[in-house]
Structure formats: structure tokens, C-alpha cells
Tab-separated table of C-alpha atoms and ligand atoms in Angstrom:
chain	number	residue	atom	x	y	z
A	1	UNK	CA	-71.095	58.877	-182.329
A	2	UNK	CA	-72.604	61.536	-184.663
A	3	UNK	CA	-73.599	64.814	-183.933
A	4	UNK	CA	-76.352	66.312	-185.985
A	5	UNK	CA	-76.679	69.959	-186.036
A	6	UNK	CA	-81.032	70.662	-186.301
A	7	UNK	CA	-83.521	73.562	-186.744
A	8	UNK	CA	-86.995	72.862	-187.450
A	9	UNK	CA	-88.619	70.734	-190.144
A	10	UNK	CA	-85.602	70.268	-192.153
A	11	UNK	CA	-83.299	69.309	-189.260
A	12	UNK	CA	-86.744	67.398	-187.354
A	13	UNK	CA	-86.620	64.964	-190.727
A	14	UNK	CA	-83.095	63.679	-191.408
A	15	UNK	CA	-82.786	63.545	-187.648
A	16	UNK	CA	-85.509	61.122	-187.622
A	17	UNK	CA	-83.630	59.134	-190.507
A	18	UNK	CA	-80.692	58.993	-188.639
A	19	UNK	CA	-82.296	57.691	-185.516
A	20	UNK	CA	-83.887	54.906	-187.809
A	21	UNK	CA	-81.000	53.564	-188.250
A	22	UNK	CA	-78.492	54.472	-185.524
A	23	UNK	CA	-78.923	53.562	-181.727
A	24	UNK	CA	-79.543	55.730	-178.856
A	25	UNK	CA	-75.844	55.861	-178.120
A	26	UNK	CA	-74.957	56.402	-181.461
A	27	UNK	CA	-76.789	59.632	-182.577
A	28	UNK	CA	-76.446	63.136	-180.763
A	29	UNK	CA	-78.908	66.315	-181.935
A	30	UNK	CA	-78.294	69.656	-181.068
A	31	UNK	CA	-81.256	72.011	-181.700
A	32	UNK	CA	-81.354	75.796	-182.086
A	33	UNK	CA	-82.842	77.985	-179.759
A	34	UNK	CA	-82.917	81.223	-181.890
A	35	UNK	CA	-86.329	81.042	-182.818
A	36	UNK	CA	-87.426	81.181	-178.670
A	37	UNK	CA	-89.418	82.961	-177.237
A	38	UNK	CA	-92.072	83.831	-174.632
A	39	UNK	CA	-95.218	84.097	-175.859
A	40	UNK	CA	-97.879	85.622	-173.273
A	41	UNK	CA	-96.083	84.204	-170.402
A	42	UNK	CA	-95.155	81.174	-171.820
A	43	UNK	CA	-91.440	79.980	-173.081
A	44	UNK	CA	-91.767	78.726	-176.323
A	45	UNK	CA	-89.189	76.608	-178.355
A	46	UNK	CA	-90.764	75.422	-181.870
A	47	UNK	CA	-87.063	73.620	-182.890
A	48	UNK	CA	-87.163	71.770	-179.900
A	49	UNK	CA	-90.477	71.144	-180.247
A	50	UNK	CA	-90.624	70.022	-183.732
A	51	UNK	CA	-87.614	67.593	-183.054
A	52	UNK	CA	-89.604	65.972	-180.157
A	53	UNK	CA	-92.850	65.518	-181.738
A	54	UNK	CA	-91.194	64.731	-184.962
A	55	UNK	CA	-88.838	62.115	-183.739
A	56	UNK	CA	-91.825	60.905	-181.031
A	57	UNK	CA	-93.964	60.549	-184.574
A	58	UNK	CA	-96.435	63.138	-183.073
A	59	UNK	CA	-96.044	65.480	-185.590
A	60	UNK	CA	-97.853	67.891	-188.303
A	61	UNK	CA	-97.167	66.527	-191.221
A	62	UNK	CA	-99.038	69.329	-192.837
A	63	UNK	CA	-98.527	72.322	-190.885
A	64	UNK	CA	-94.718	71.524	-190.034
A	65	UNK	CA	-95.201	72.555	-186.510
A	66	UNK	CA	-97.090	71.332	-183.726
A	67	UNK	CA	-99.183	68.519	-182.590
A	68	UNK	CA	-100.983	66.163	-184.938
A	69	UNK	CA	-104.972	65.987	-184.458
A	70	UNK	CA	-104.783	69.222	-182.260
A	71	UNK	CA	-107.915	70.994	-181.193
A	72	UNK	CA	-108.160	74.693	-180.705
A	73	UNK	CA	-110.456	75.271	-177.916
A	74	UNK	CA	-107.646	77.440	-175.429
A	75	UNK	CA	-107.033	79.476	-178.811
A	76	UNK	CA	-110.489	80.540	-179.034
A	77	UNK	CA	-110.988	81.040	-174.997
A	78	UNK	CA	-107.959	82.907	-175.261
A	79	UNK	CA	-109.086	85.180	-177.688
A	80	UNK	CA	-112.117	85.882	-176.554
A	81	UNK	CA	-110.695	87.368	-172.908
A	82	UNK	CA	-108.642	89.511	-175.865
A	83	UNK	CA	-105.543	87.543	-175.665
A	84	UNK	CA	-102.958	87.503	-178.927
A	85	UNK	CA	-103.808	84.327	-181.185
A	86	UNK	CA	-101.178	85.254	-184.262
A	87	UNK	CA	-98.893	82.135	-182.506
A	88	UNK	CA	-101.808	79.402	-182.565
A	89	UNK	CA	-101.071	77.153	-179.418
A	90	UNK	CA	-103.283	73.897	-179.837
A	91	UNK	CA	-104.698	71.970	-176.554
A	92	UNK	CA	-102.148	69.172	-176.443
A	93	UNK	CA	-99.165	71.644	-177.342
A	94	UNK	CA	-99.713	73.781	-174.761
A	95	UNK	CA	-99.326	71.188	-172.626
A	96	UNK	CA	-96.130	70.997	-173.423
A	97	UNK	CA	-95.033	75.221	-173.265
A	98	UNK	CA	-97.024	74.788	-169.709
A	99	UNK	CA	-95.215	72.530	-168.080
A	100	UNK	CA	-91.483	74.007	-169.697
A	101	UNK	CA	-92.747	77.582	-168.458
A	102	UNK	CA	-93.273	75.766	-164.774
A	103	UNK	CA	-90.208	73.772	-164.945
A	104	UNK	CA	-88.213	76.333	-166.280
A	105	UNK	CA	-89.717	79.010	-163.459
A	106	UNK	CA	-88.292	76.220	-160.791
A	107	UNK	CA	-84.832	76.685	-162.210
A	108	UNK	CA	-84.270	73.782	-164.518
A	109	UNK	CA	-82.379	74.469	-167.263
A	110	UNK	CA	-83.798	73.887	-170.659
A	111	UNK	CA	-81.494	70.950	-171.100
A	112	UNK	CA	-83.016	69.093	-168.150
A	113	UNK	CA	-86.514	70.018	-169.610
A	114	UNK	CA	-85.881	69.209	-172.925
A	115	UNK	CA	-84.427	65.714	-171.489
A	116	UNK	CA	-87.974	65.372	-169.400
A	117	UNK	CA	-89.955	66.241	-172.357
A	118	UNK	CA	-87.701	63.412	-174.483
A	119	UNK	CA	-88.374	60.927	-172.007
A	120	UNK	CA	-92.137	61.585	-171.464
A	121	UNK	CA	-92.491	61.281	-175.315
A	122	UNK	CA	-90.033	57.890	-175.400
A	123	UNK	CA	-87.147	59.191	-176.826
A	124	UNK	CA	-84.365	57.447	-176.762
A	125	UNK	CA	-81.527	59.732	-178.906
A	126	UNK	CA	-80.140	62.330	-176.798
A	127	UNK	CA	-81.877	65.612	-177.888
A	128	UNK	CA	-80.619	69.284	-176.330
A	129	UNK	CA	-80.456	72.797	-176.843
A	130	UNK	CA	-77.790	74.514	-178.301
A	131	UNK	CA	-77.661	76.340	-175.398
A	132	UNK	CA	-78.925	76.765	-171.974
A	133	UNK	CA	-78.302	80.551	-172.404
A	134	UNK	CA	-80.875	82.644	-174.046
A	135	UNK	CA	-79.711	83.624	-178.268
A	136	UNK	CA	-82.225	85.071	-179.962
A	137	UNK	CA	-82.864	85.828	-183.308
A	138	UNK	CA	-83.453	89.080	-184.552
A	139	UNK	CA	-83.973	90.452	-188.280
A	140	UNK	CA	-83.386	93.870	-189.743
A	141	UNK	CA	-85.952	94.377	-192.136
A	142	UNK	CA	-87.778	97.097	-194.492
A	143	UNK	CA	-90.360	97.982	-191.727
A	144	UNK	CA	-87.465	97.689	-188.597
A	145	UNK	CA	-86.526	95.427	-186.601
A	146	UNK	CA	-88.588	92.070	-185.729
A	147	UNK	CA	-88.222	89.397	-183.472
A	148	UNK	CA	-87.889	85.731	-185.251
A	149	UNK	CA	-91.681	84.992	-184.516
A	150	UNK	CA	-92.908	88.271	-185.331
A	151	UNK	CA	-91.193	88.063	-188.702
A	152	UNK	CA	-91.922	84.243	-189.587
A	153	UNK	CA	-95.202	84.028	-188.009
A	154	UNK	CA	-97.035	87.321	-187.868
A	155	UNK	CA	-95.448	88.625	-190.817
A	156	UNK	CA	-95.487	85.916	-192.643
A	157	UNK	CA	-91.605	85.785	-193.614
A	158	UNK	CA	-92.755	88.753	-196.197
A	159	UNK	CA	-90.695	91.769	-195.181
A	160	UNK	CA	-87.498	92.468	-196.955
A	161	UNK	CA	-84.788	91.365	-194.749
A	162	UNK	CA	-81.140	93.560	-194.803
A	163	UNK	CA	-79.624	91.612	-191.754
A	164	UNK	CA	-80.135	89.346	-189.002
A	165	UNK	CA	-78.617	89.099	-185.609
A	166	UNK	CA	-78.185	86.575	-183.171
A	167	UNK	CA	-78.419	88.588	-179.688
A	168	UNK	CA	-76.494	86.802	-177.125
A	169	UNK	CA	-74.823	84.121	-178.995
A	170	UNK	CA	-70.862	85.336	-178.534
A	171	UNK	CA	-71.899	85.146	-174.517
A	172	UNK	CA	-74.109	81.928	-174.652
A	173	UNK	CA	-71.931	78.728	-173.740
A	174	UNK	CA	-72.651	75.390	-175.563
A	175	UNK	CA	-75.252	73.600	-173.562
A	176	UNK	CA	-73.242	70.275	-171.170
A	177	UNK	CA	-74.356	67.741	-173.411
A	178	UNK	CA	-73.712	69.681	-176.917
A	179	UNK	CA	-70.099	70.359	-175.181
A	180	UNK	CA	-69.590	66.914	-174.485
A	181	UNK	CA	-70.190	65.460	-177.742
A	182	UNK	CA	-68.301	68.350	-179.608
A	183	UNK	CA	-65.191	66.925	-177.437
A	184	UNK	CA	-65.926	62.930	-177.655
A	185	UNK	CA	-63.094	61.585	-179.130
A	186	UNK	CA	-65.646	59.067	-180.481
A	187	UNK	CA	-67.405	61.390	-182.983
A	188	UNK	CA	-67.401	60.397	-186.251
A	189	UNK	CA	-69.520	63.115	-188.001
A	190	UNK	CA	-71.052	65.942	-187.585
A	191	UNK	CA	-73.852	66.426	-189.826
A	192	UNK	CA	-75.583	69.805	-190.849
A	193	UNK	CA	-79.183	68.841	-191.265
A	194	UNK	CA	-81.097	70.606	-194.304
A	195	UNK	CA	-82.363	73.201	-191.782
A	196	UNK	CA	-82.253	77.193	-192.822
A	197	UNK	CA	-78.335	78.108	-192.933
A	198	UNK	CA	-79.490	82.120	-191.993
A	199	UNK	CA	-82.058	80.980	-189.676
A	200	UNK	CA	-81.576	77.783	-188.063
A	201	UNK	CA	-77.923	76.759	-188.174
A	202	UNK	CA	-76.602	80.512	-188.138
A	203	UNK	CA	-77.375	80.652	-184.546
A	204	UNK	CA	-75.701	77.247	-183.452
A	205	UNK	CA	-72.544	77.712	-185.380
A	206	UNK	CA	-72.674	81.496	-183.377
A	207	UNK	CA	-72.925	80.097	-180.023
A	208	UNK	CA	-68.957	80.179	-178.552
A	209	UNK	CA	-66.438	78.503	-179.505
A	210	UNK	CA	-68.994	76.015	-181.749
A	211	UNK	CA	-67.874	76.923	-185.122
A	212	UNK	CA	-63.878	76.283	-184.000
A	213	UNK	CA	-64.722	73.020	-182.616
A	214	UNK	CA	-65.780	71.858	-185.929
A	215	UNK	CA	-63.040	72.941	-187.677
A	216	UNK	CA	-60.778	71.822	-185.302
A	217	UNK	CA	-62.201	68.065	-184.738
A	218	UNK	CA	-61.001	65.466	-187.156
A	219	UNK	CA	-64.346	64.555	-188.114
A	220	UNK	CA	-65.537	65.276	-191.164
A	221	UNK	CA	-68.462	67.980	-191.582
A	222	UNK	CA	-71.071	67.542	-193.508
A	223	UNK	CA	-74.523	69.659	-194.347
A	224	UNK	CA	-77.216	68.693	-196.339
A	225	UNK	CA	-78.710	71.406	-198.501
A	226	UNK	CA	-82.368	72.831	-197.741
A	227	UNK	CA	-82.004	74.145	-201.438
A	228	UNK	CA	-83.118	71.854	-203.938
A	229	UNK	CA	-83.023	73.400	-207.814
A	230	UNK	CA	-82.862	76.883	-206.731
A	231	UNK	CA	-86.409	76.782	-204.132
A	232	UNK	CA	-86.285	76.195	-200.580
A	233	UNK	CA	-88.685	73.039	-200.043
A	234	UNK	CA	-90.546	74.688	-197.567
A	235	UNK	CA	-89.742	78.229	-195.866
A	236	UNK	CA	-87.824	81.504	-196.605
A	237	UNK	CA	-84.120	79.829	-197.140
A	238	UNK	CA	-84.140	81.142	-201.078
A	239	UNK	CA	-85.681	84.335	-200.018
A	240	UNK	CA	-83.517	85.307	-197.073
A	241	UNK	CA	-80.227	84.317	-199.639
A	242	UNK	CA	-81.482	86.612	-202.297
A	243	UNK	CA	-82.139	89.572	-200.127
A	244	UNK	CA	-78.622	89.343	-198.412
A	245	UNK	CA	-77.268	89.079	-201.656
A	246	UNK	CA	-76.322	85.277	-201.914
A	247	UNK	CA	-76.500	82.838	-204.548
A	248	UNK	CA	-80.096	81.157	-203.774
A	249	UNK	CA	-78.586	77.126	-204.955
A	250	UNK	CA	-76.799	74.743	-203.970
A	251	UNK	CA	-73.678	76.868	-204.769
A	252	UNK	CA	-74.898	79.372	-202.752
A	253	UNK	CA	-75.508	76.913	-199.505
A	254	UNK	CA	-71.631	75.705	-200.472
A	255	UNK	CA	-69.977	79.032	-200.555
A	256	UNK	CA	-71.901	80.202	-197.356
A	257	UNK	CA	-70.880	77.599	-195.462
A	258	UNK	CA	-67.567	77.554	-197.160
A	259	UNK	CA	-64.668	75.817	-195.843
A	260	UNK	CA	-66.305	74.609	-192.194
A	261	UNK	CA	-67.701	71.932	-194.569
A	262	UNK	CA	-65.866	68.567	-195.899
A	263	UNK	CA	-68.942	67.681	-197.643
A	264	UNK	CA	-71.775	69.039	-199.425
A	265	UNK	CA	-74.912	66.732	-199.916
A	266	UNK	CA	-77.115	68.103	-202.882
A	267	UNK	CA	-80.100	67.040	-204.812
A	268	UNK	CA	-79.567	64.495	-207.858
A	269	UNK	CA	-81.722	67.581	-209.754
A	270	UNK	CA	-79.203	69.877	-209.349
A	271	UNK	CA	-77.430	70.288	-212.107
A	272	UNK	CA	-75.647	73.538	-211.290
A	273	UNK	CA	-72.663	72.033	-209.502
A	274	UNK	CA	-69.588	73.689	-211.185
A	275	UNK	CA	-69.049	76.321	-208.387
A	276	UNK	CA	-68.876	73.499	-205.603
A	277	UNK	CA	-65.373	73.172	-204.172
A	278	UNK	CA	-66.221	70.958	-201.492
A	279	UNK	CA	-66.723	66.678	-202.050
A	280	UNK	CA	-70.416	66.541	-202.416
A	281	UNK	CA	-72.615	63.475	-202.438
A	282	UNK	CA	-75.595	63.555	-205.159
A	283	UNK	CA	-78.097	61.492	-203.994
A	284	UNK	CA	-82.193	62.087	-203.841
A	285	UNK	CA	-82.615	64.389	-200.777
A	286	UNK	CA	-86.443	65.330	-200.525
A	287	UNK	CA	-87.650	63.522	-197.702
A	288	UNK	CA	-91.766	62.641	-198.099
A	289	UNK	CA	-91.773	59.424	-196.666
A	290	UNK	CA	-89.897	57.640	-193.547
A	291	UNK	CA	-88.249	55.874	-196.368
A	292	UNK	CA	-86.902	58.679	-197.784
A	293	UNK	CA	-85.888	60.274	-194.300
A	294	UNK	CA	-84.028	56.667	-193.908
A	295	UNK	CA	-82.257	56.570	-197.428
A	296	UNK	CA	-80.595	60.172	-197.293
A	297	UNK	CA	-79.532	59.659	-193.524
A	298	UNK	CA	-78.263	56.305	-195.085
A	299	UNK	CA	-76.391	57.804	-197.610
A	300	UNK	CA	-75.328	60.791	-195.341
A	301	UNK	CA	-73.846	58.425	-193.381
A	302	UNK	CA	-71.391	56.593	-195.644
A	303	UNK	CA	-70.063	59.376	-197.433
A	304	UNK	CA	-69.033	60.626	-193.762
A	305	UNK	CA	-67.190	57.160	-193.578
A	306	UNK	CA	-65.679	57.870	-197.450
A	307	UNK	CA	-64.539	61.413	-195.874
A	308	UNK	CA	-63.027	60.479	-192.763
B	1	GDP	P1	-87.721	75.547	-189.480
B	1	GDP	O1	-86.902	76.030	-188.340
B	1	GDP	O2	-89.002	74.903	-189.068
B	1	GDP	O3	-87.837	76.520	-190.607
B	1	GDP	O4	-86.904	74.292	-189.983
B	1	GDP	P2	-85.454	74.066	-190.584
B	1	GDP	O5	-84.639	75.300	-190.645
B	1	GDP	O6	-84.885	72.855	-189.917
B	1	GDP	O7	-85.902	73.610	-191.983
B	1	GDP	C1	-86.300	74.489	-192.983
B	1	GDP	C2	-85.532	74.139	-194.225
B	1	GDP	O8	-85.684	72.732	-194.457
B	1	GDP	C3	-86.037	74.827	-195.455
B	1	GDP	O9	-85.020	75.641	-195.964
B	1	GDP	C4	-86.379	73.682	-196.404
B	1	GDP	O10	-85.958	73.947	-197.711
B	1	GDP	C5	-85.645	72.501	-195.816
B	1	GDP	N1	-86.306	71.233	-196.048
B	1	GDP	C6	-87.501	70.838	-195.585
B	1	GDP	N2	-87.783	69.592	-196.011
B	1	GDP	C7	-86.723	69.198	-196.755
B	1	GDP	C8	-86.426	68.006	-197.475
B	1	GDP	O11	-87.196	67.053	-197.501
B	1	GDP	N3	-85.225	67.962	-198.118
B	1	GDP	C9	-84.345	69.020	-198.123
B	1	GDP	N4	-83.203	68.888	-198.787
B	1	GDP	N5	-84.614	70.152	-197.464
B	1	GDP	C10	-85.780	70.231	-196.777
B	2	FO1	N1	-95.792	78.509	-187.029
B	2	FO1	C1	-96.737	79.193	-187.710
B	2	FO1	O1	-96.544	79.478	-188.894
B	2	FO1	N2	-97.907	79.582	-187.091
B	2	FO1	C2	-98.174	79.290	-185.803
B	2	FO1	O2	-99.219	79.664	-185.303
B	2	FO1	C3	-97.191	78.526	-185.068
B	2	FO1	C4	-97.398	78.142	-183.750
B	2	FO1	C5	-96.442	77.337	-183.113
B	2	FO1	C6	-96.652	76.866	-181.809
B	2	FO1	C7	-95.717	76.095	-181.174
B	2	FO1	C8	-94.520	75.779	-181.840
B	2	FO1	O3	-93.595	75.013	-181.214
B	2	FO1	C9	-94.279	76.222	-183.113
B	2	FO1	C10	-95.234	76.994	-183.769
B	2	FO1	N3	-95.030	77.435	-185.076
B	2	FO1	C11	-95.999	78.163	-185.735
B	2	FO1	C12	-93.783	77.124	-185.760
B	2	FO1	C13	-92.928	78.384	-185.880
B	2	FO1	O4	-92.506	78.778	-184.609
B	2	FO1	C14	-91.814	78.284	-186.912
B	2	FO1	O5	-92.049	77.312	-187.865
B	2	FO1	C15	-90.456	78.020	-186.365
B	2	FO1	O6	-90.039	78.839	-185.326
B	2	FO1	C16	-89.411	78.110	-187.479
B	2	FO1	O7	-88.483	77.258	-187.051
């Protein structure tokens, strides 16, 4: 069994690589739920979401997010009875934030509606949330406090950030299925995906009692780095670093992480390595094609073996 640790696009690709090679009951993803929220009445969770389409193959390819060959006819009704249309919801999507908002309002957890969703959209891997309990993420930035949408989306990532929090994570419980796979004796890896360490993994390593199963279970660790020659490939990851005063590299992603990790993955152009303690695997990790998604998780996988 691994476990692969996921936030949006980053974590939505090499989880699709993994899945392309390894079988339903062979591959485990736990998704973050910092970034959720309710959006005029309806519960919104873009990881989740970008995991499912992504792994379903309905995906944005462009945009990152949301449904591929959407329409935008609800946006524009919406915003003509004055409704907010910074968070664009497309036709199909909101299908999907519809019927969570009405499961969710019957008292499913999101687990059980993230399973429904999976199966609706023929997914086989087991998918969850990190949590059933609400985290969310909030930044501490040059014009106050913000929300995670309200920062990524409205403002566009742009506002100097000086801290972010993850409300509720020290009292949110690992979601069943995230619990059970953190114990299964069977587990073989756990693999960070190249999601945003601030913004994406942060938040599941927060949730209790996560980040001392990791280090406690004789598997090795491994994360993937969303930094390739000092840039982010898509997002604020080199950004947020700088402005909390971390190393915006590779080196950076190894010291923040720092000794939870066995292994480091990193980009063949990197060439800044000397500051690495950890094992790392140098291997071509920008993922553009389903080939590419299925090479790294490929060669994610078999250094795991070579560190176990
Ligand atoms: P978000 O929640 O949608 O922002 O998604 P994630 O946190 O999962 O992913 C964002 C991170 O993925 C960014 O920091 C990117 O640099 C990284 N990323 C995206 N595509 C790739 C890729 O092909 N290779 C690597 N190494 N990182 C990637
Ligand atoms: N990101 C945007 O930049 N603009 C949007 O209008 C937008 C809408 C949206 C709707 C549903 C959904 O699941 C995700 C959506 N995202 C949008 C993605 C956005 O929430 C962020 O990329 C993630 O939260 C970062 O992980």
C-alpha cells in the first residue's frame, strides 16, 4: 500500500501517475481540506475536486481547476441577480458543490461524499479528506487577515504574506480511511506529492497526531519538490518561501520539511544540491504529459523500495 499525501494540481498529477501504474488496492490519497470553503451557500473543496476530475481525466488542463469544456451560463445568471462571481463556478462543476452542499446538509460526512463523488466519476483508488473536521486556512498578510480563497483567488496570491494559520487543525481528527492507512502495517510509502508545502501539505501534516505517524511508521517518507530551479511551476510556493523568510529551492523544500523526510525527489536541473541532507532521487519531475505523470510516479516508487 502507498499513501500519497495531495493538494491541488501538483498532488492531482503524480497521483494520477501513481494510479497508472498501481491498482485500486494498492494506492491510498489523502487530500487537504484547508483551502474549503462555503461559497454563497455552497461547500466548496477545489483539492478534492481537482483530484477527482483529475484522476476521472475531466480536468482543466489549462486553468488547473475545474471542469474541462465548462460553460458559464449560472455565472452570468448569478451575477446578474448581484451575486459574487470572483470564485467562477462553471455549469457542470456546480453540479458537483450542489449535490456535496445537499449531501453534506443530510449529515454525510465529507468522506462518504467524497467516496460518492469517486464512484460517480469511476474511480477506483481510494480518495478522502484529510479530515472530516473543518481546518481552514488562513493567511496573515500586509492588508490583514484573508481567508485561503480570498487570498489565492480574489487577491490573486499578491499580498505580502507574514504568516499562515491552519484554524482547527490541532482539534481535527484524521478522517477513518486516512487513519486506517496511516496504521496498515502494509504501507510501504508514503509519498509527499509536489503540492505547496505552506499551503497544501502544511495543513495535512497539522491535522493530529499525522505528522508523528509518519515519523513513527517504518516506511520511508518521501516528497517530491513543487520547486524546480528556484520557480514554483505553477502557483505562489517560491513566493510564500521568500516572504516567510525561506530558501525558495530545492534546499529550501528539504530543510522545511527537514527530518520527517527519508527522501527528497528533485529536478535533474537542479544543480544546487549541496545543502540537501536527506537521500534524494534526481530524476525529470515536470509532469506535461500522462507519460511524464507515469515516469516520476515510476521512479518515485523505486527509490521508496531502495529506502525501505
Ligand atoms: P494547488 O492546491 O492547486 O495549488 O495545488 P498543489 O499545492 O497540489 O500544487 C501546487 C504546486 O504544484 C506548485 O507549487 C507547483 O510548483 C507544483 N507543481 C505543479 N505541477 C508540477 C510538476 O509538473 N512538477 C513539479 N515538480 N511540481 C509541480
Ligand atoms: N481558482 C481560480 O483561480 N479562480 C476561480 O474562479 C476558481 C474557481 C474554482 C471553482 C471550483 C473549484 O473546485 C476550484 C476553483 N478554483 C479557482 C481553484 C482554487 O480554489 C485554487 O486553485 C485552489 O484552492 C488552490 O488549491
Amino acid at each position: 500500500m502507498i499513501l500519497a499525501l495531495a493538494g491541488g494540481v501538483g498532488g492531482a498529477k503524480l497521483a494520477t501517475g501513481l494510479a497508472g501504474i498501481l491498482g485500486p488496492d494498492q494506492l491510498a490519497i489523502a487530500v487537504n481540506t484547508g483551502d474549503d470553503f462555503v461559497f454563497q451557500g455552497l461547500s466548496i473543496s477545489p483539492d478534492l475536486d481537482t483530484v477527482t476530475y483529475t484522476l476521472a481525466g475531466l480536468n482543466d488542463q489549462e486553468k488547473g481547476w475545474g471542469l474541462a469544456e465548462e460553460s458559464w451560463q449560472f455565472l452570468a445568471a448569478l451575477e446578474r441577480l448581484g451575486g459574487e462571481a470572483w470564485f467562477k463556478l462553471g455549469d457542470k462543476d456546480l453540479a458537483t458543490h450542489v449535490m456535496r452542499s445537499y449531501w453534506l446538509s443530510k449529515g454525510w460526512t465529507l468522506s462518504e461524499v467524497t467516496a460518492r463523488i469517486c464512484s460517480a466519476l469511476g474511480i477506483t483508488h481510494q480518495v478522502f479528506p484529510m479530515s472530516d473536521d473543518p481546518v481552514r486556512t488562513f493567511l496573515d498578510t500586509e492588508i490583514g487577515e484573508l481567508d485561503f480563497q480570498t487570498y489565492f483567488v480574489r487577491e490573486r496570491c499578491q499580498p505580502k504574506v507574514r504568516n499562515v494559520r491552519y484554524v482547527g487543525a490541532d482539534q481535527a481528527k484524521p478522517s477513518e480511511a486516512f487513519m486506517k492507512t496511516l496504521q496498515d502495517t502494509y504501507l510501504s510509502a508514503i509519498i509527499i506529492c509536489p503540492s505547496n508545502p505552506i499551503l497544501s501539505v502544511a495543513p495535512i501534516l497539522a491535522v493530529q497526531g499525522v505528522s508523528p505517524s509518519l515519523r513513527s511508521h517504518p516506511a520511508p517518507v518521501i516528497a517530491v519538490s513543487p520547486i524546480i530551479e528556484g520557480k514554483a511551476v505553477k502557483g505562489p510556493a517560491a513566493k510564500l518561501f521568500r516572504e516567510l523568510g525561506k530558501d525558495p529551492s530545492v534546499a529550501g523544500v528539504a530543510e522545511y520539511y527537514g527530518d520527517l523526510l527519508d527522501g527528497l525527489v528533485i529536478d535533474a536541473k537542479d544543480k544546487d544540491r549541496a545543502a540537501i541532507r536527506q537521500k534524494t532521487l534526481i530524476t525529470n519531475t515536470l509532469m506535461q504529459t500522462d507519460q511524464d505523470k507515469k515516469n516520476l510516479a515510476s521512479d518515485v516508487l523505486e527509490f521508496a523500495r531502495s529506502l525501505i
